[in-house]
C-alpha positions in Angstrom: 15.7 -13.4 -20.7 12.9 -13.6 -23.3 11.3 -17.1 -23.3 10.1 -16.5 -26.9 13.8 -16.9 -27.9 13.4 -20.6 -27.6 12.7 -22.6 -30.8 9.9 -24.7 -29.2 9.3 -26.9 -32.2 10.8 -30.3 -31.5 12.9 -31.9 -34.2 11.4 -34.9 -36.0 12.7 -38.4 -36.9 13.1 -39.6 -40.4 9.5 -40.9 -40.2 8.3 -37.4 -39.4 7.1 -38.5 -36.0 7.4 -35.9 -33.3 9.8 -36.9 -30.6 9.1 -36.5 -26.9 10.1 -33.5 -24.9 12.9 -35.4 -23.2 16.1 -33.3 -23.8 17.9 -36.5 -25.0 15.5 -36.7 -28.0 14.6 -33.0 -28.5 16.9 -30.1 -28.9 15.7 -26.8 -27.6 17.6 -24.0 -29.4 18.4 -20.8 -27.6 19.4 -17.9 -29.9 22.9 -16.6 -29.2 21.8 -13.1 -28.2 19.2 -14.5 -25.8 21.8 -16.5 -23.9 22.5 -13.2 -22.1 21.2 -12.6 -18.6 21.2 -9.1 -17.0 22.5 -8.9 -13.5 21.6 -6.3 -10.8 23.2 -6.3 -7.4 22.2 -4.8 -4.0 24.3 -5.2 -0.9 23.8 -4.2 2.8 26.3 -1.4 2.4 25.7 1.5 0.1 28.4 0.2 -2.4 25.9 -1.5 -4.6 22.3 -0.3 -4.6 20.3 -1.8 -7.5 23.5 -1.5 -9.5 23.9 -2.9 -13.0 26.7 -5.5 -13.1 28.3 -7.3 -16.1 26.0 -9.6 -18.0 26.2 -13.4 -17.7 25.7 -15.8 -20.5 24.1 -19.3 -20.6 26.2 -22.1 -22.0 25.2 -25.6 -23.2 25.4 -28.2 -20.5 25.3 -31.4 -22.4 27.1 -33.2 -19.6 25.0 -31.7 -16.8 23.6 -34.1 -14.2 20.3 -32.5 -15.1 20.4 -33.8 -18.6 20.6 -37.5 -17.6 16.9 -38.0 -17.0 15.5 -34.8 -18.4 13.6 -32.0 -16.7 9.8 -31.8 -16.3 8.4 -28.3 -16.3 4.8 -28.0 -15.0 2.6 -25.0 -15.7 -0.4 -24.4 -13.4 -3.7 -23.4 -15.0 -4.8 -21.9 -11.7 -5.3 -18.2 -11.8 -4.3 -16.3 -8.6 -5.7 -13.1 -7.3 -5.9 -9.8 -9.2 -3.2 -7.4 -8.0 -4.8 -4.0 -7.4 -1.3 -2.4 -7.0 1.2 -0.9 -4.6 1.4 2.5 -3.1 2.1 4.9 -0.2 0.2 7.3 2.0 -0.3 11.0 1.3 0.0 12.4 4.8 0.4 16.0 5.9 4.0 15.2 6.8 4.7 13.9 3.3 2.8 16.6 1.4 4.2 19.5 3.5 7.8 18.2 2.9 7.0 17.8 -0.8 5.7 21.4 -1.0 8.9 22.8 0.6 11.1 21.3 -2.1 12.1 22.8 -5.4 10.5 21.6 -8.6 13.4 19.3 -9.6 13.3 17.4 -6.3 9.5 17.2 -6.4 9.7 15.7 -9.9 12.4 13.3 -8.8 10.1 12.0 -6.0 7.0 11.7 -8.2 9.0 10.0 -10.9 10.5 7.5 -8.4 7.1 6.4 -7.3 4.6 7.1 -10.1 6.6 7.8 -13.3 7.7 5.8 -16.3 11.0 5.0 -14.7 9.7 4.6 -11.2 8.6 1.6 -9.1 5.1 1.5 -10.4 2.9 2.8 -7.6 -0.8 3.0 -8.5 -2.3 3.0 -5.1 -2.5 5.9 -2.7 -4.0 6.4 0.8 -5.1 9.6 2.4 -6.5 10.3 5.9 -10.0 11.5 6.3 -9.5 14.3 8.9 -6.2 14.6 10.8 -4.0 11.8 12.1 -0.7 11.8 14.0 1.3 12.8 10.8 -0.8 15.9 10.5 0.5 19.3 11.7 -2.6 20.0 13.7 -5.8 18.3 14.8 -8.6 19.1 12.3 -11.8 18.0 10.8 -14.0 19.5 8.0 -16.9 20.3 10.4 -15.9 21.5 13.9 -19.4 23.0 14.6 -20.7 21.1 17.6 -23.9 19.2 17.1 -24.1 20.2 13.4 -26.1 17.0 12.6 -27.3 18.4 9.3 -23.6 19.1 8.4 -24.5 22.6 7.3 -21.0 23.8 8.2 -19.2 21.0 6.4 -16.2 22.4 4.5 -16.9 21.3 1.0 -13.7 23.0 -0.1 -11.7 20.7 2.2 -9.6 23.8 2.8 -6.9 22.0 4.9 -6.2 19.4 2.3 -6.0 21.8 -0.6 -2.9 23.4 0.9 -0.6 20.5 0.2 -2.2 17.0 0.2 -4.5 17.4 -2.8 -1.9 19.2 -4.9 0.6 16.4 -4.3 -2.0 13.8 -5.3 -2.9 15.8 -8.4 0.8 15.8 -9.4 1.1 12.1 -8.8 -2.0 11.6 -11.0 -0.3 13.5 -13.8 2.7 11.2 -13.6 0.5 8.1 -13.7 -1.5 9.5 -16.7 1.8 9.7 -18.6 2.1 5.9 -18.1 -1.6 5.4 -19.1 -2.4 4.4 -15.5 -4.7 5.9 -12.9 -4.6 6.3 -9.1 -6.7 4.1 -6.9 -7.1 6.2 -3.7 -8.1 4.7 -0.4 -9.6 7.1 2.1 -9.2 6.3 5.8 -10.4 8.1 8.9 -8.4 8.1 12.1 -11.3 9.8 14.0 -14.6 11.5 13.4 -15.0 15.1 14.6 -14.8 15.2 18.4 -18.5 16.2 18.8 -19.6 12.9 17.2 -17.7 10.9 19.8 -18.5 9.8 23.3 -15.3 11.3 24.7 -16.0 14.7 23.0 -12.6 15.0 21.3 -10.7 13.5 18.3 -7.8 12.2 20.4 -8.3 8.9 22.2 -11.4 6.8 22.4 -13.9 5.4 24.8 -16.0 2.3 24.3 -18.1 2.7 22.4 -16.4 5.5 20.5 -19.1 6.8 18.2 -22.2 8.4 19.8 -25.0 6.2 18.6 -27.0 9.2 17.5 -24.2 10.3 15.3 -23.7 7.1 13.2 -25.9 8.3 10.4 -24.3 11.8 10.5 -20.8 10.2 10.4 -21.7 8.1 7.3 -23.0 11.2 5.6 -19.8 13.1 6.5 -17.7 10.5 4.8 -19.9 10.7 1.7 -19.5 14.5 1.6 -15.7 14.1 2.0 -15.7 11.8 -1.1 -17.8 14.3 -3.0 -15.4 17.1 -2.1 -12.4 15.2 -3.3 -14.1 14.3 -6.5 -14.8 18.0 -7.0 -11.1 18.7 -6.6 -10.3 16.2 -9.4 -9.4 13.3 -7.0 -11.5 10.2 -7.5 -11.8 7.9 -4.5 -11.5 4.1 -5.2 -12.3 2.8 -1.7 -12.7 3.7 2.0 -12.3 1.9 5.3 -14.6 2.9 8.2 -11.8 3.3 10.7 -8.0 3.0 11.0 -7.0 0.6 13.7 -10.5 0.2 15.2 -9.2 -1.9 18.2 -6.8 0.8 19.5 -7.2 3.7 21.9 -4.3 6.1 21.2 -3.1 9.4 22.5 -3.7 10.8 19.0 -6.7 10.5 16.7 -8.5 7.2 17.4 -12.0 5.6 17.5 -12.7 2.1 18.8 -15.2 -0.3 17.3 -15.9 -4.0 18.0 -16.3 -6.2 15.0 -20.0 -6.2 15.6 -20.3 -2.5 16.0 -18.5 -1.9 12.7 -20.6 -4.4 10.9 -23.8 -2.6 12.2 -22.4 0.8 11.2 -21.7 -0.5 7.7 -25.1 -2.4 7.4 -27.3 0.4 8.7 -25.5 3.6 7.8 -22.3 3.7 5.7 -23.2 1.0 3.3 -26.7 2.4 2.4 -25.2 6.0 2.3 -22.4 5.1 -0.2 -24.6 2.8 -2.2 -26.9 5.8 -2.8 -24.3 8.6 -3.2 -21.1 6.9 -4.4 -22.0 3.4 -5.6 -18.6 2.9 -7.3 -16.6 3.5 -4.1 -15.7 0.2 -2.3 -15.8 -0.4 1.4 -13.0 -2.4 2.9 -13.7 -3.5 6.5 -11.4 -3.7 9.5 -8.0 -1.9 8.7 -6.2 -3.1 11.8 -3.6 -5.7 12.8 -3.7 -8.8 10.6 -3.7 -11.2 13.5 -7.3 -10.1 14.3 -8.6 -10.2 10.7 -10.6 -13.4 10.9 -12.9 -12.1 13.7 -13.6 -9.0 11.6 -14.1 -11.0 8.4 -16.6 -13.2 10.2 -18.4 -10.1 11.6 -18.5 -8.1 8.4 -18.1 -10.2 5.2 -20.1 -13.1 6.7 -22.7 -10.7 8.2 -25.9 -11.0 6.1 -26.7 -7.3 6.4 -23.2 -5.8 5.9 -21.7 -8.3 3.5 -23.5 -6.9 0.5 -21.7 -3.6 1.0 -18.2 -4.9 1.8 -15.7 -5.6 -1.0 -12.9 -6.9 1.2 -10.7 -6.5 4.3 -7.8 -4.1 4.9 -5.1 -5.1 7.4 -1.8 -3.9 8.9 1.5 -5.7 9.4 2.5 -4.4 12.8 1.6 -7.4 14.9 3.6 -9.9 12.8 3.3 -11.8 9.5 -0.1 -13.6 9.9 0.3 -14.9 6.4 -1.6 -18.1 7.4 -4.6 -16.0 8.5 -4.5 -14.0 5.3 -4.4 -17.2 3.3 -7.3 -18.7 5.3 -9.5 -15.6 4.5 -8.5 -15.7 0.9 -9.4 -19.4 0.6 -12.7 -18.9 2.3 -13.6 -15.7 0.4 -11.6 -15.8 -2.9 -13.5 -12.9 -4.4 -12.8 -10.5 -1.4 -10.1 -7.8 -1.8 -7.4 -8.3 0.8 -5.3 -5.2 1.1 -2.3 -4.6 3.3 -3.1 -1.0 4.0 -0.4 0.1 6.4 3.2 -1.0 6.7 6.4 0.6 8.0 9.2 0.5 10.5 9.6 2.8 13.6 12.8 4.8 13.6 15.3 4.0 16.4 14.4 5.9 19.5 18.1 6.6 20.1 21.2 6.2 18.0 23.7 4.7 20.5 24.6 1.2 19.4 22.9 1.7 16.1 24.4 3.4 13.0 24.9 7.1 13.2 21.9 9.2 12.1 23.6 10.6 9.0 24.6 7.1 7.9 21.0 5.9 8.4 19.8 8.8 6.2 22.4 7.9 3.6 21.3 4.3 3.2 18.6 3.3 5.7 18.7 0.0 7.6 19.2 -3.2 5.8 16.9 -5.2 8.1 14.1 -2.8 7.3 14.6 -3.5 3.6 14.5 -7.2 4.3 11.4 -6.8 6.3 9.6 -4.9 3.5 10.5 -7.6 1.1 9.4 -10.4 3.5 6.1 -8.7 4.1 5.2 -7.9 0.5 6.1 -11.4 -0.8 4.4 -13.1 2.1 1.2 -11.1 1.7 1.0 -11.7 -2.0 1.7 -15.4 -1.7 -1.1 -15.6 0.9 -3.6 -14.0 -1.5 -3.4 -10.2 -0.8 -4.3 -8.0 -3.7 -2.1 -5.0 -2.9 0.2 -3.3 -0.4 0.4 0.4 0.9 3.3 1.9 2.8 2.8 4.2 5.8 4.3 7.2 4.1 5.8 8.4 0.8 8.4 10.8 2.2 9.6 11.8 5.7 12.4 13.9 7.0 15.7 12.5 8.3 14.3 11.9 11.8 11.2 10.0 10.5 8.7 12.8 11.0 7.3 15.3 11.4 4.8 13.6 13.7 2.9 15.3 16.5 2.8 12.2 18.6 6.4 11.3 18.2 5.7 8.2 16.1 8.8 8.5 14.0 9.0 6.1 11.0 11.3 5.0 8.3 10.3 5.7 4.7 11.5 4.7 1.3 12.4 8.3 0.5 13.8 10.6 3.2 14.5 14.3 3.0 17.1 16.4 4.8 17.1 20.0 3.7 17.5 19.9 -0.1 19.0 16.3 0.0 17.0 13.3 -1.0 17.9 9.7 0.1 16.3 6.6 -1.4 16.7 4.0 1.4 16.9 0.2 1.2 13.2 0.1 1.8 12.8 1.7 -1.6 15.2 -0.8 -3.1 13.2 -3.7 -1.6 10.0 -2.4 -3.0 11.6 -1.7 -6.4 13.1 -5.2 -6.6 9.8 -6.9 -6.0 7.2 -4.9 -8.0 9.1 -3.8 -11.0 
């Protein structure tokens, strides 16, 4: 309903004095056509999924209990945070699936996320090196002790196979809507030869060999340069995905103080010199821990000047109160929910059959997406990124068996838009 349809000029008395805004003395006129309200319905079963229903029409309620004493409508002059946008992750799994589809299905997926009739994604996330959704473990310099990075793959050969082409196609869709992609680059692990355990999987404490901190910062800068050369600008990076975790797949642990020192002495100065427009968002782990990392990085005199905000995940729970606390303490800091998603059921007994899940998804997952996005935004977050764009019907492929739900799932040549997609669509459109 268009609020401009109201005639907002109050009627006057015979003495030409403007009456008060009390509805008993002022008549607010709503044009006939603008009494119409559009209705869209979504239900837990697949019967109604963002389905247009018959319009409803407002009627005069002169005898309404609300008209007895009038209504007071207050408008706040307070401006909230700037919304950077919403998006999903360009993983190997997503891009390889995308590559395998015919052009019509590819276009349908891109339109659903980034097109004029889509849900309005403008953020994207891409791994720096491999992660568990990659088809193999890889980096862009596997030459041990190449501290001058002479063997760095400036062609980013692995990513040009499917990840970068998918991003470029998404950028074209966004360009048609006069928008541009804000891409977040995130490493799950440095090359193994830079780490104390000698391999990309898993992590010791500390993870990063102290002699390699400068080299790793330079590596990230070269990765940004390589992506720019391929026509993919980078908006921001985080130093490490889930820096508190030691996983069986790609991982690298930092303490808050170690990450603050890495930013202050190496990553911050490197990017300030080579890519001054690329932002650094610290942390990128479970939201319940974000205050410690905020105190260590954004309140650290040496690293704070390089850090634009904090990235966080939803997996440990809501933590909306903590997000709100950080927003109130640092209102200019970007707070980005950088990884969200639901694990797929480990077995189907007692759940809905797998083919039914593929057809509609799980209603509780859709509710959870809505709960998280709304809660994050109300707390002061500036954006939200899903864990993947598309996955297959089992929630993969994933080398580590970390099978996840996704807003769009693929089975052969069939595409399913799940209730997760409906939840995101209903909130951000």
